[in-house]
XYZ file of C-alpha atoms in Angstrom:
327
model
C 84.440 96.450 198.700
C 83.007 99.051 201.519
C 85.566 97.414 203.908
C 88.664 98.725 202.228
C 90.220 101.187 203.487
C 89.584 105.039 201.483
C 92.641 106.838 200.575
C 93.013 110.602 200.086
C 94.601 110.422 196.397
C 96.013 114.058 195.034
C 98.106 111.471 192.451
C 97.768 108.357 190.307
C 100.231 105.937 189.146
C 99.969 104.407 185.982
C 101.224 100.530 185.711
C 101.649 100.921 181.793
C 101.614 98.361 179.542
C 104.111 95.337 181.464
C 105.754 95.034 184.645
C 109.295 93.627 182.928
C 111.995 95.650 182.643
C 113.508 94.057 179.930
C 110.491 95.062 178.167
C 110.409 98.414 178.761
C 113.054 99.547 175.974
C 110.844 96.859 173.560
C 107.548 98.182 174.309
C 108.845 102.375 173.819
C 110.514 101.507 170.272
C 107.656 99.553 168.893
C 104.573 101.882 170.674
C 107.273 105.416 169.393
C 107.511 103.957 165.930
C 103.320 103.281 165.526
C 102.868 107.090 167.190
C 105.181 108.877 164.604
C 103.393 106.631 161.757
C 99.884 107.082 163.216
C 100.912 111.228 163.653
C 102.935 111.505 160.035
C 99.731 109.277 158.058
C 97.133 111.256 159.160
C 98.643 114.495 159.224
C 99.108 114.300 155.229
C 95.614 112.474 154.605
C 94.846 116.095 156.361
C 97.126 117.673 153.643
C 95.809 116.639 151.048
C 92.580 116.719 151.445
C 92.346 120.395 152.514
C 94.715 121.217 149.501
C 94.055 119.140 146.513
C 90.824 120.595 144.506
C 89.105 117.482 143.661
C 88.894 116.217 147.129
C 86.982 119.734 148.361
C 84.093 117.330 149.203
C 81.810 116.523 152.047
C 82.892 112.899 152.297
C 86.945 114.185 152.354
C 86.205 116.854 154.464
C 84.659 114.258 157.280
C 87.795 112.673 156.333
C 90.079 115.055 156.865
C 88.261 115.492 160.808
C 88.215 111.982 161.272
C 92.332 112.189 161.169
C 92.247 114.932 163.086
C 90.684 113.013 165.415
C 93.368 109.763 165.257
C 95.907 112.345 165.274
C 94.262 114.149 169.011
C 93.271 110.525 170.177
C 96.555 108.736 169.729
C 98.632 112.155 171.063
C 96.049 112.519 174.526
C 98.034 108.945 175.537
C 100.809 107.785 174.100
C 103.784 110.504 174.320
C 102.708 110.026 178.287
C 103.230 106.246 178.295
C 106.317 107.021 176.324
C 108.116 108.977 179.012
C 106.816 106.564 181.916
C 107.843 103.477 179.780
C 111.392 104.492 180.161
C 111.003 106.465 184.196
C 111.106 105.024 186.967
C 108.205 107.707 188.591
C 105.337 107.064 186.532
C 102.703 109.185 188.493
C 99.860 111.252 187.042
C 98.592 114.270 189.522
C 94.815 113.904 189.967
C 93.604 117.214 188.290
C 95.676 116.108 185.417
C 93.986 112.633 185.437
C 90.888 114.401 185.455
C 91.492 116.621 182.359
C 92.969 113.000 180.401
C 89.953 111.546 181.004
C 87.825 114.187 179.787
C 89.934 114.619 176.475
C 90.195 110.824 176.058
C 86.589 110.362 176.133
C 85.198 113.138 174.660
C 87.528 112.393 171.108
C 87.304 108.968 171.162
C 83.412 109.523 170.855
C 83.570 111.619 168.191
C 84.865 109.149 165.870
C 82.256 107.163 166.308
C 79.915 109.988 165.518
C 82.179 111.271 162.373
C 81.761 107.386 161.196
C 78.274 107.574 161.282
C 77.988 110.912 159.273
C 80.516 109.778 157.068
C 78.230 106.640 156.176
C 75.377 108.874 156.020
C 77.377 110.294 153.169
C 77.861 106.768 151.326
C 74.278 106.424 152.214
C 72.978 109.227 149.881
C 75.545 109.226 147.463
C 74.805 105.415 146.269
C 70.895 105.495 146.772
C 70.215 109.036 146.451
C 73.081 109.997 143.699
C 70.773 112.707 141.760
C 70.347 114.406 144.713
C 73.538 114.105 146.466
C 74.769 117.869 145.891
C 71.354 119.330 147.037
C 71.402 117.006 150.348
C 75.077 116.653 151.423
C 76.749 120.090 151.517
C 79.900 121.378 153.618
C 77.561 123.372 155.465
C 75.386 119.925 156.788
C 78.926 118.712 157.384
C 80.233 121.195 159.725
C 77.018 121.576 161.819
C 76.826 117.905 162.103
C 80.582 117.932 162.908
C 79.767 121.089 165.896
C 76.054 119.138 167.166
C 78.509 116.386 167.576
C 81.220 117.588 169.626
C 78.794 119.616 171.715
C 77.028 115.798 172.730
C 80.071 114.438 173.356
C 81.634 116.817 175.383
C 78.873 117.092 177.310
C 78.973 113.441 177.977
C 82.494 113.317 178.928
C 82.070 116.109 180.929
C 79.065 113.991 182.634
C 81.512 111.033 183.048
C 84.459 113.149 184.938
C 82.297 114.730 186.955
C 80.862 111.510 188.258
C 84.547 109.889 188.356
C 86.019 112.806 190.928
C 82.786 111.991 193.339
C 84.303 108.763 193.796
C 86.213 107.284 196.886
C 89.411 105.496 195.520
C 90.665 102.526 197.860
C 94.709 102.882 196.140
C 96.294 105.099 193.242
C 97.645 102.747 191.444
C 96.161 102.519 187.821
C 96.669 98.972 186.328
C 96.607 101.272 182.321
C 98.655 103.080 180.627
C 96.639 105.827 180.810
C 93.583 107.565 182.513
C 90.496 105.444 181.214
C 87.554 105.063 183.326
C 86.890 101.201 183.681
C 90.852 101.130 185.752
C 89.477 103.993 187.492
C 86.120 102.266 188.447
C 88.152 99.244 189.625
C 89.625 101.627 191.601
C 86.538 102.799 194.032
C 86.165 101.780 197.718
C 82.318 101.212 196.971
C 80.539 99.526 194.199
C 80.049 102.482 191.427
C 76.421 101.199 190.689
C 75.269 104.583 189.490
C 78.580 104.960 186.848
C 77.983 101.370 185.845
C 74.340 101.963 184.976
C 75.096 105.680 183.225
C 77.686 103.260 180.651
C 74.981 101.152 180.046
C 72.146 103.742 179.601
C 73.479 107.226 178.681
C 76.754 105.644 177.547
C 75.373 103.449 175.130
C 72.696 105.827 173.495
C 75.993 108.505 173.008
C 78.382 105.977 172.172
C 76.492 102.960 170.449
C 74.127 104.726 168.672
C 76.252 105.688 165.777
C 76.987 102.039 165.597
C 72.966 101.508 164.898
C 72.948 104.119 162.846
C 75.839 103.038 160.404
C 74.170 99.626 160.634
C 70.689 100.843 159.267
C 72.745 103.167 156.788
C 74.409 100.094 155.207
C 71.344 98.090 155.454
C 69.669 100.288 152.848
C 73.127 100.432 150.922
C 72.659 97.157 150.639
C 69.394 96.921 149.395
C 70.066 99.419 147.060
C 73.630 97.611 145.792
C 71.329 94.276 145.167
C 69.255 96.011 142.839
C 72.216 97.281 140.565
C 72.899 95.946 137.631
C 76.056 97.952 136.670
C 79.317 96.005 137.239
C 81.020 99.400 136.647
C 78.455 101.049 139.401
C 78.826 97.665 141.518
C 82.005 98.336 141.941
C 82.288 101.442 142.326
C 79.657 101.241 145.395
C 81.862 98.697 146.915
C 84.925 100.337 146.831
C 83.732 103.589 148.448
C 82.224 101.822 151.555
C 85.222 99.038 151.978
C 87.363 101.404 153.656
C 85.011 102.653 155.709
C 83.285 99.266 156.833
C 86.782 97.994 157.642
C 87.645 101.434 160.210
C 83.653 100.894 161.638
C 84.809 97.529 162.648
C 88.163 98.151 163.634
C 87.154 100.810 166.248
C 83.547 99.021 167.434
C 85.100 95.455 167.495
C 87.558 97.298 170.505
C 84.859 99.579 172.025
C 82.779 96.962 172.578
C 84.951 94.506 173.888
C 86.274 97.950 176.670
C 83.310 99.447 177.982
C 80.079 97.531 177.278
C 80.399 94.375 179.723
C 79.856 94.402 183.572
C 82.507 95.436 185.966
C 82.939 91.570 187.394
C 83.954 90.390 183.338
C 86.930 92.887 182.918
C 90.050 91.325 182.815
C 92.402 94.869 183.225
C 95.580 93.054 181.539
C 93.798 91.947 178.424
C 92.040 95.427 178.501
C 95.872 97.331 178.386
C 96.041 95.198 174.988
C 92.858 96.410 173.541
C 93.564 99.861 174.446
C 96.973 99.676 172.424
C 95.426 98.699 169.475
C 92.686 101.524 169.338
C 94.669 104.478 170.950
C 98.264 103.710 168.031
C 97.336 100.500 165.725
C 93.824 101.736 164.440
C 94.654 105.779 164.132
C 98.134 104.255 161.892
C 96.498 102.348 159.804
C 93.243 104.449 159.231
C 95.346 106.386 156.625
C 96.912 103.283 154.722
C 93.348 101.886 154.290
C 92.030 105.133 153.299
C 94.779 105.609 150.770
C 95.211 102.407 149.323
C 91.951 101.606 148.686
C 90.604 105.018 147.541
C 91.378 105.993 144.121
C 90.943 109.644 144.678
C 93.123 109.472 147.776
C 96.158 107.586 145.832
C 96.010 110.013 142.302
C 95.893 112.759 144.854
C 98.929 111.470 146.613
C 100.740 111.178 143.065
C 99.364 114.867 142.600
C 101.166 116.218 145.452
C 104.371 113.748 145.078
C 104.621 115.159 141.210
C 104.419 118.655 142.178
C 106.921 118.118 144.799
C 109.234 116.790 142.401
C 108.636 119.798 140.076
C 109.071 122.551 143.082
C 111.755 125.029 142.894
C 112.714 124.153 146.380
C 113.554 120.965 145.431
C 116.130 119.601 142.405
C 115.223 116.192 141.867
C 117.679 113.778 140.644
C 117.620 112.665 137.093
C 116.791 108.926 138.580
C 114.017 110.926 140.465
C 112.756 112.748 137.354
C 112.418 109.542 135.849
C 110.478 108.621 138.905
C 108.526 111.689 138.726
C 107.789 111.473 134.620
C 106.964 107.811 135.201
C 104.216 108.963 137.943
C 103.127 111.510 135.689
């Protein structure tokens, strides 16, 4: 690697997702469809849960962030692949690969650390239910929510910097996007020192919420073994479902991205991953929060029967029959 000849790069260009042409048209229906899904789900899981009065909650209000989230994550890449699925120049300038990178790590931590608080939250209310009110308040919420964007940006911040010190050997970015393992590939020399910062300070900002969720369900557990209320059973089940199904939906990718040495990464394979956690997971976070949530689906049925009702709008009398039967 210190044999190759260093290049003075001012711009990137991204590869995207295939080579093909006759893909390209394939690749920017299915990808634009997933986007306006991902954007249009999560946007009214925000809706609702900042306007309907019986989800003004902790747990919904970690919700409502953790959309926000899907909504930033999936928007920081994918309109960009868009336009360079159907261009023929598909260059990124530097700074702006920079700034990408920065955004693109910084949110994509923070879901990890809104998970975490959010099982913290399942944590108390099934062992600790008596107590719930007194322990879990909006105010815990929000500082939890600030502490944690404050670590992660800081980390991200740590990651950039350490990414523009780097001597790059070519510009051309086999992603679809700026991530940092491509860019790593990328470097003339060896980047031992980035490698070891994923594996130390990477993993105690990143995987740590993983650990934590772990131990939080462990005790769930315990504490769901010792019930012996069907009714309460089930209702413990239900509430962490959702919630264990998004944990493994974003760790199973994470950890399969970033924590594996440089010499096992297989960039091609990687492009797939990165698909399915940057569109699939942020549109379907929303179905599996609303289909399996109770609250979620009466207070979708809330807000569909008042917008039947609204004087802006004169349903049908086959849609009042909808509406009446929804009532």
């Amino acid at each position: 690697m210190a044999t190759k000849n260093r290049t003075e790069v001012t711009e990137f260009v991204l590869l995207g997702l295939s080579s093909r042409p006759e893909m390209q048209p394939v690749i920017f229906g299915v990808v634009l469809v997933m986007y306006l899904m991902a954007v249009m789900g999560n946007t009214l899981l925000v809706l609702v849960a900042c306007s309907d009065p019986k989800l003004q909650t902790p747990m919904y209000f970690l919700l409502s962030q953790l959309s926000l989230i899907d909504i930033s994550l999936t928007t920081i890449t994918v309109p960009q692949m868009l336009v360079h699925t159907l261009s023929v120049h598909r260059s990124i300038s530097y700074n702006c690969c920079m700034v990408q990178l920065f955004f693109f790590m910084a949110v994509g931590s923070m879901e990890g650390h809104l998970l975490a608080a959010m099982a913290y939250d399942r944590y108390v209310a099934i062992c600790d239910p008596l107590r719930y009110s007194a322990i879990v308040s909006h105010s815990l919420c929000l500082r939890i929510t600030l502490t944690s964007w404050v670590v992660v940006s800081l980390n991200s911040l740590l990651y950039s910097v350490l990414v523009t010190r780097l001597s790059f050997c070519g510009n051309q970015v086999t992603h679809f996007f700026c991530d940092i393992t491509p860019l790593l590939k990328l470097s003339c020399t060896r980047p031992l020192v980035n490698e070891m910062l994923i594996f130390t300070e990477g993993v105690a900002v990143v995987v740590s919420p993983f650990f934590f969720i772990l131990g939080s369900y462990v005790r769930i557990g315990f504490a769901i073994a010792h019930m012996h209320s069907i009714a309460a059973l089930s209702k413990a089940l239900s509430t962490c479902g959702s919630h264990i199904l998004v944990v493994l939906l974003l760790y199973g990718s994470v950890i399969h991205m970033y924590l594996k040495p440089s010499s096992s990464y297989d960039l091609a394979q990687d492009r797939q991953v990165a698909i399915f956690y940057t569109v699939v997971t942020p549109m379907l976070n929303p179905v599996i929060y609303s289909l399996r949530n109770q609250e979620v689906k009466g207070a979708l049925q809330r807000v569909f029967r008042k917008f039947c009702i609204s004087g802006n709008f004169q349903p049908s009398s086959q849609a009042n029959k909808e509406c009446q039967h929804t009532s």
